GROMACS .gro file of C-alpha atoms in nm:
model
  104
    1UNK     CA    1   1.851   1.745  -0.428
    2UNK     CA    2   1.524   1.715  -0.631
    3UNK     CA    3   1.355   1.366  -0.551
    4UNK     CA    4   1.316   1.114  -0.829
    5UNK     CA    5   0.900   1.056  -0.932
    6UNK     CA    6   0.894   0.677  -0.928
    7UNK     CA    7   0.617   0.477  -1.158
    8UNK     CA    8   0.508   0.128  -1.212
    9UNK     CA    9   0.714  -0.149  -1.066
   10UNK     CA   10   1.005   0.094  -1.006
   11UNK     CA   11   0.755   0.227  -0.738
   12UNK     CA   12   0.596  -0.094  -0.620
   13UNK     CA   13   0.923  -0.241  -0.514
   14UNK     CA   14   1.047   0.073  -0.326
   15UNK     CA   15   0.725  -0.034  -0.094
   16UNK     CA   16   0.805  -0.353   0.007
   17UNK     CA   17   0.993  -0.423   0.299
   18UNK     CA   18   0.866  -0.091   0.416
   19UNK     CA   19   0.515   0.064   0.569
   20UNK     CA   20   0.264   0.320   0.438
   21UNK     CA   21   0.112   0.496   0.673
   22UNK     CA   22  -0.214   0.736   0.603
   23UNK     CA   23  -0.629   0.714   0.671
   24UNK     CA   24  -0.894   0.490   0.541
   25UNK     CA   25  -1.270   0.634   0.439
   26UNK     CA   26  -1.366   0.719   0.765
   27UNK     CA   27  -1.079   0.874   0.851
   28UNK     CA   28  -0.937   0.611   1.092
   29UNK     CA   29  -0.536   0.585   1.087
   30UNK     CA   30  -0.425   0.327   0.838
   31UNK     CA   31  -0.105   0.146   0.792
   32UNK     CA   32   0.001  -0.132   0.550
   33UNK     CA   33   0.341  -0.326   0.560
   34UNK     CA   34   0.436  -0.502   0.264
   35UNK     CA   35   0.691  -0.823   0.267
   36UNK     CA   36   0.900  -0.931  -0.009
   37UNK     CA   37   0.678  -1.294  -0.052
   38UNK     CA   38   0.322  -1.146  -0.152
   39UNK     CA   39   0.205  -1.091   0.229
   40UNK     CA   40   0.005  -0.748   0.282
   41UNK     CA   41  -0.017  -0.708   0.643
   42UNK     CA   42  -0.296  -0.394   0.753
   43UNK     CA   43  -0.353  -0.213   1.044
   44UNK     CA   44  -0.711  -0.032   0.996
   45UNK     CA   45  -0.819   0.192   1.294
   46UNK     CA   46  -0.764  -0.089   1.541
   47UNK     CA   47  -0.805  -0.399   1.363
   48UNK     CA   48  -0.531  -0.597   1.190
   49UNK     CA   49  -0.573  -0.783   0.858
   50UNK     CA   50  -0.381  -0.998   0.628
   51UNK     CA   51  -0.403  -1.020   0.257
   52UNK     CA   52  -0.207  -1.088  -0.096
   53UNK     CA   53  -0.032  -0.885  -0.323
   54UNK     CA   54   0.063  -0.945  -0.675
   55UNK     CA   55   0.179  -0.729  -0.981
   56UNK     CA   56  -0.049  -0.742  -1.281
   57UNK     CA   57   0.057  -0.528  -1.607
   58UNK     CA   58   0.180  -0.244  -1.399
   59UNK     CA   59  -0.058  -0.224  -1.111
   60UNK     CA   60  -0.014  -0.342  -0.797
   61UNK     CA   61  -0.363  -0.588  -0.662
   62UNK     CA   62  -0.437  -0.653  -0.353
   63UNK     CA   63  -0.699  -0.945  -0.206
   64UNK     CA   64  -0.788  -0.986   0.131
   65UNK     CA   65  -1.014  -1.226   0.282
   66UNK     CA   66  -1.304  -1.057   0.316
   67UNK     CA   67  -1.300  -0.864  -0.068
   68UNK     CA   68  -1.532  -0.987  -0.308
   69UNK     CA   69  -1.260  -0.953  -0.587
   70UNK     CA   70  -0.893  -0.766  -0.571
   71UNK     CA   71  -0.851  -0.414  -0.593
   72UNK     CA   72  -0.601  -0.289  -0.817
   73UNK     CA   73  -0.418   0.041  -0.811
   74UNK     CA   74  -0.097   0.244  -0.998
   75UNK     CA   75   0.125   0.328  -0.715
   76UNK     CA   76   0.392   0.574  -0.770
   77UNK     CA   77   0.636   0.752  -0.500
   78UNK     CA   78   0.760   1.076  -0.500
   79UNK     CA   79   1.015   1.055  -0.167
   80UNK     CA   80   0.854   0.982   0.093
   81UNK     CA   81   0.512   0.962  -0.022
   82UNK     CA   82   0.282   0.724  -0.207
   83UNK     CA   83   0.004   0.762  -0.436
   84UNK     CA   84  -0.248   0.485  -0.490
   85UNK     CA   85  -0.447   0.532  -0.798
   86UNK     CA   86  -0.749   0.325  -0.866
   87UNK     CA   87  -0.945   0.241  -1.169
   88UNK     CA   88  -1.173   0.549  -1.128
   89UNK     CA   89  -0.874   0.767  -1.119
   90UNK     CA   90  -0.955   0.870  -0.764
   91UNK     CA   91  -0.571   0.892  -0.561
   92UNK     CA   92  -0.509   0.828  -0.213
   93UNK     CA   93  -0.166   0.920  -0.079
   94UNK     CA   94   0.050   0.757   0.213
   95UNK     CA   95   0.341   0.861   0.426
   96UNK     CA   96   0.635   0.569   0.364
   97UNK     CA   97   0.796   0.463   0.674
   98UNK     CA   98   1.135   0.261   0.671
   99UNK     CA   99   1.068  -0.079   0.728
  100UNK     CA  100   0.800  -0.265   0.991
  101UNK     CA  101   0.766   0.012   1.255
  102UNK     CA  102   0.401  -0.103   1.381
  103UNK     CA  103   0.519  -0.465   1.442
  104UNK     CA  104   0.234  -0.610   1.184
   0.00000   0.00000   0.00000
């Protein structure tokens, strides 16, 4: 049963309500829960943060409160797994899991 490649919104929206799970620059684990209302909640290593996201012509952005600017990415999902793309065209991928698993 081959897995549909989702793009753009179509991918954005299967990520909220649920977690990505993966590793930030130094390697550290890092999970991010997504609710339906714009509310980013991270888990980075050990500490827990709380931002905004928004849509903007395609790309998902993300602000938290200690970013200088947002940070916008193309996400797409190819079953369980997500790829953030960034302006540079550098991709980070992230395990999905079902709904809020780490409580955040």
């Amino acid at each position: 049963h081959p897995t549909v490649r989702l793009t753009g919104l179509d991918a954005w929206n299967a990520l909220v309500g649920n977690t990505i799970a993966g590793k930030n620059s130094d390697g550290d684990p890092l999970f991010e829960f997504y609710t339906k209302d714009g509310v980013v909640k991270q888990l980075d290593d050990d500490e827990t943060a709380t931002g905004k996201w928004s849509v903007k012509a395609g790309k998902v952005c993300f602000e938290f409160p200690d970013d200088d600017e947002e940070t916008c990415y193309k996400v797409t999902v190819d079953g369980n797994v997500a790829t953030f793309t960034d302006d540079d065209g550098s991709g980070k991928r992230y395990e999905i899991l079902t709904g809020n698993p780490k409580r955040l």
